XYZ file of N, CA and C in Angstrom:
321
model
N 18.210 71.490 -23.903
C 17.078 70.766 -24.433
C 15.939 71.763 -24.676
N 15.193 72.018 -25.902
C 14.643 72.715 -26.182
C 12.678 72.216 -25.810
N 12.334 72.826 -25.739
C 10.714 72.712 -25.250
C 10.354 71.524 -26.250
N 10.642 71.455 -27.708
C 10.034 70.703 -28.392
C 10.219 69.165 -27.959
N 12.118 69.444 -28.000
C 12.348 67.891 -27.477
C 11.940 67.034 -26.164
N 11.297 68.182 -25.013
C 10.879 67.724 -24.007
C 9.412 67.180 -24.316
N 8.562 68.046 -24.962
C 7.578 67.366 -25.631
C 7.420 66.029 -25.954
N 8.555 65.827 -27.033
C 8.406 64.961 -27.772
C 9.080 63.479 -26.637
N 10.063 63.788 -25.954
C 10.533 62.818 -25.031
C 9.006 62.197 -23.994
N 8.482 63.605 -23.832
C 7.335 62.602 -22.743
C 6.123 62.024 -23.511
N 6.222 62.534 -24.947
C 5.209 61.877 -25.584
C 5.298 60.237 -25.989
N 7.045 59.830 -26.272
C 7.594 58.702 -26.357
C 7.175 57.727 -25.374
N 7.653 58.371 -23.992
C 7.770 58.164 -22.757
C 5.933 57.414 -22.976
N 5.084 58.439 -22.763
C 3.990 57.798 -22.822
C 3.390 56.551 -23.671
N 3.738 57.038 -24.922
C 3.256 55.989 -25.883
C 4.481 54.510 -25.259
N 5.369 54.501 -24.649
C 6.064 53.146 -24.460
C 5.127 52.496 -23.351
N 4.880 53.236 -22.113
C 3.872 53.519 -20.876
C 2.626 52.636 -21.536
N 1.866 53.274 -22.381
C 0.728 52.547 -23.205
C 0.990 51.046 -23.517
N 2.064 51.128 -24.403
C 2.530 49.695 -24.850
C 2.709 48.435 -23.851
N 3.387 48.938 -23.294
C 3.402 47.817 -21.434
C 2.181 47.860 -21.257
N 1.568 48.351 -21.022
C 0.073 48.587 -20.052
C -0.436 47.314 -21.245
N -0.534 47.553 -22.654
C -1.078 46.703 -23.690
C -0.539 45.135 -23.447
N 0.970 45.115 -23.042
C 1.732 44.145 -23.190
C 1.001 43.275 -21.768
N 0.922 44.075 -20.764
C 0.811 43.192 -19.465
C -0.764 43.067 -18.965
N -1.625 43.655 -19.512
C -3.490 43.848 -19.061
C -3.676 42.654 -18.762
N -3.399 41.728 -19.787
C -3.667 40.261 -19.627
C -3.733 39.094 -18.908
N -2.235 39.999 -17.800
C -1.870 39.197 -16.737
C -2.924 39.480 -15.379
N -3.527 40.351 -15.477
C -4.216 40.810 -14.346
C -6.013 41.095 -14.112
N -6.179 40.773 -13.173
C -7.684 40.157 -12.735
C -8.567 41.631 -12.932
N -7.783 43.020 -12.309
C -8.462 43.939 -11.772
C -7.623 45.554 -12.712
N -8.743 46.162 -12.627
C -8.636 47.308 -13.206
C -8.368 48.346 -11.746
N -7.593 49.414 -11.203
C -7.912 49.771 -10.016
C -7.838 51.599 -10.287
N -8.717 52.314 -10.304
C -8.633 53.886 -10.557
C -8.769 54.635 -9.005
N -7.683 55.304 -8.621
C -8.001 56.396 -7.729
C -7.789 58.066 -8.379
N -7.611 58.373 -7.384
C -7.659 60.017 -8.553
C -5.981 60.247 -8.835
N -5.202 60.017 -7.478
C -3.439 60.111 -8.239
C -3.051 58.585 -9.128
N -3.644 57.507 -8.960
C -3.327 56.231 -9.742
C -4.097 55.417 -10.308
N -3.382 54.672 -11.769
C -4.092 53.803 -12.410
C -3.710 52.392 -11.818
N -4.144 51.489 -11.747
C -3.115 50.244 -11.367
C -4.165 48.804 -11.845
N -3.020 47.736 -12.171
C -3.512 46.385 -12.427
C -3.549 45.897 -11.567
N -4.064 44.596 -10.956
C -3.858 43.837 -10.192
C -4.445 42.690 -9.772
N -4.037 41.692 -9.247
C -4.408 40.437 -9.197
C -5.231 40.230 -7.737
N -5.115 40.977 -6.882
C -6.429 41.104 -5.568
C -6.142 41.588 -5.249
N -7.459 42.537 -4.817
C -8.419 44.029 -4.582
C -8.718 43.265 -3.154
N -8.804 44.359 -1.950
C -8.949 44.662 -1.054
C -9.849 45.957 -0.610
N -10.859 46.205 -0.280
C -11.130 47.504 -0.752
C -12.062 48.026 0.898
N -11.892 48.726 1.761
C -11.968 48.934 3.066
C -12.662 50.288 3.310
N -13.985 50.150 3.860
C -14.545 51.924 3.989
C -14.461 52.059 5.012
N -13.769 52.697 5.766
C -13.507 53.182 6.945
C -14.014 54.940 7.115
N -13.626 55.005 9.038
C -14.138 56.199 9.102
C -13.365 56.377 10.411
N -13.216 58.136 10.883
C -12.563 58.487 11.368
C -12.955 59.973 11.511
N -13.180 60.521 13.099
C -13.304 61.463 13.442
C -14.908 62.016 12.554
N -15.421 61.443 11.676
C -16.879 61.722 11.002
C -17.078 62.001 9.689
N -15.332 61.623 9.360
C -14.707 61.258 7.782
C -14.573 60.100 7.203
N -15.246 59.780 5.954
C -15.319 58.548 5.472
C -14.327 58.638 4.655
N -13.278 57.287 4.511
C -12.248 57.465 3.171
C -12.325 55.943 3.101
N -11.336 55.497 2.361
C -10.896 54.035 1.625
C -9.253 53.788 2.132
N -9.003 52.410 2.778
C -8.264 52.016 2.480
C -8.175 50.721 1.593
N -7.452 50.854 0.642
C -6.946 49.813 -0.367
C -5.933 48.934 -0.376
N -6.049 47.880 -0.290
C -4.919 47.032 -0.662
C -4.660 45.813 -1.531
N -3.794 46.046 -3.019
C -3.400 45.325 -3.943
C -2.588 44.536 -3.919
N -2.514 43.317 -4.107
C -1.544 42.427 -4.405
C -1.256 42.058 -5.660
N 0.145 42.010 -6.384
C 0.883 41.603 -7.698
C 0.274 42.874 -8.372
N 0.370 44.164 -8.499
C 0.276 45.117 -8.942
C 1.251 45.600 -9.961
N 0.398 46.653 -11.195
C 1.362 47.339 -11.888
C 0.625 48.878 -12.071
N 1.436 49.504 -12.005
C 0.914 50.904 -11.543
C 1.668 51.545 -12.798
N 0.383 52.463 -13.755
C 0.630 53.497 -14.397
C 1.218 54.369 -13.696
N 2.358 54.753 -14.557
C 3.235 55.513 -13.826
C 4.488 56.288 -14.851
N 4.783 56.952 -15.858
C 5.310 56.863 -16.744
C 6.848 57.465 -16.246
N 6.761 58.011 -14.673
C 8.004 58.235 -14.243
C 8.628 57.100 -13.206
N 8.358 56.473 -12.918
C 8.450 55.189 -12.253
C 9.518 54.101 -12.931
N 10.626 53.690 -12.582
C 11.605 52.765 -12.920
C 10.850 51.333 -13.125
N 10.574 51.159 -11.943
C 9.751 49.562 -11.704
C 8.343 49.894 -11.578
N 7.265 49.144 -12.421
C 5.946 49.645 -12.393
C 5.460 48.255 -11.728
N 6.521 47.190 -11.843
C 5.513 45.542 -10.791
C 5.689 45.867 -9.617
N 4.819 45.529 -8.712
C 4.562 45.835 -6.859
C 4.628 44.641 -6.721
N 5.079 44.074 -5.512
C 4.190 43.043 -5.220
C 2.983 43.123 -4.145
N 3.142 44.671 -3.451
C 2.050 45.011 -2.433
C 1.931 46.167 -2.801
N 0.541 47.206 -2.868
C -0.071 48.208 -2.410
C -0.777 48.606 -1.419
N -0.455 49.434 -0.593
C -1.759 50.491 0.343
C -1.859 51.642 -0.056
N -2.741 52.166 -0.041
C -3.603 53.127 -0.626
C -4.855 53.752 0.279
N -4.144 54.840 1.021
C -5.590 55.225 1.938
C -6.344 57.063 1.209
N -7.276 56.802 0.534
C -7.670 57.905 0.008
C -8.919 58.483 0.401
N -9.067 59.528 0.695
C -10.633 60.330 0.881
C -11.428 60.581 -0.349
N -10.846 60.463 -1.524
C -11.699 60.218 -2.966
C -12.138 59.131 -2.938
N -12.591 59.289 -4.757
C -13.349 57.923 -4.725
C -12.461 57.195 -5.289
N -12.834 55.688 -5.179
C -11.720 54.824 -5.978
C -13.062 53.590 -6.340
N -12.326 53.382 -7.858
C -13.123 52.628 -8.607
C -12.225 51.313 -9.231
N -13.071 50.499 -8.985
C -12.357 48.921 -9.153
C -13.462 48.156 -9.827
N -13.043 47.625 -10.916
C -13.606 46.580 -11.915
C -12.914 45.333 -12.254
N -13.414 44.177 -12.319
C -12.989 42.768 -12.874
C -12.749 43.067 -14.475
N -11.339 42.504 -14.973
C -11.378 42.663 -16.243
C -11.950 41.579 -16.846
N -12.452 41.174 -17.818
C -12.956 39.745 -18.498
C -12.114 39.405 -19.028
N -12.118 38.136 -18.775
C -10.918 36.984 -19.533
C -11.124 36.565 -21.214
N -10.272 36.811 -21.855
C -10.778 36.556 -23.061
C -11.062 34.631 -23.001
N -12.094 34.522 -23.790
C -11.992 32.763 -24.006
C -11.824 32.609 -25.140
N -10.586 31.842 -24.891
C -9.913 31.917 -26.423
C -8.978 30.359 -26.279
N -9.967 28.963 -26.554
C -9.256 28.143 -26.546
C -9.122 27.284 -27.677
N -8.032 27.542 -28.551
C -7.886 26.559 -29.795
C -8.091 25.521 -30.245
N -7.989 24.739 -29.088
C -7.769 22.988 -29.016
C -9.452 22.757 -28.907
N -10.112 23.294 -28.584
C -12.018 22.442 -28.439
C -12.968 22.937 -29.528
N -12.133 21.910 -30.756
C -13.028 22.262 -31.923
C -13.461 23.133 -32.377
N -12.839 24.737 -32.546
C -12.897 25.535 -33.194
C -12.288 25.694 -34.540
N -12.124 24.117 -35.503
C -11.831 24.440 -36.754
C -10.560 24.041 -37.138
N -9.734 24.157 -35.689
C -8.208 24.696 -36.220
C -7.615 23.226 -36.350
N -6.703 22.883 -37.198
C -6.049 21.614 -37.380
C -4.784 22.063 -37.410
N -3.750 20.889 -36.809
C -2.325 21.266 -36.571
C -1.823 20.474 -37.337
């Protein structure tokens, strides 16, 4: 396998990675960033702890999907996550998007 085709395999690899991530955002409440992971998820847990005069995070996700483009199965149904970085968690907004309450549309 030549350098190009490895290229081009993880570039695939990624752009399919993207596509899921596009396909499934929808299903999930929470955006979750640490510095090794991206992840979706439906409840955030988020814990500042300390130890010996070290502050870190433990995390814990439920119904998770974790960017991961080497990963077989990217649905969890549990995460822990204990990190000394930072980790950043946001609510995604729900689109409102309801057809049926007089927006025009006739069936």
């Amino acid at each position: 396998m030549s350098a190009e085709d490895l290229e081009n395999y993880e570039t695939d690899m990624e752009l399919a990675l993207y596509r899921e991530y596009r396909d499934v955002v929808g299903l999930f409440s929470y955006v979750v960033e640490t510095e090794r992971r991206f992840y979706l998820a439906n409840h955030v847990d988020l814990q500042v702890r300390s130890a010996a005069g070290e502050v870190y995070f433990e995390l814990s996700l439920v119904d998770a999907w974790v960017w991961d483009v080497y990963r077989s199965a990217r649905f969890v149904k549990s995460v822990r996550v204990v990190t000394f970085k930072d980790v950043n968690v946001e609510e995604l907004a729900k689109a409102e998007l309801d057809l049926g309450s007089g927006t025009g549309f006739t069936g």
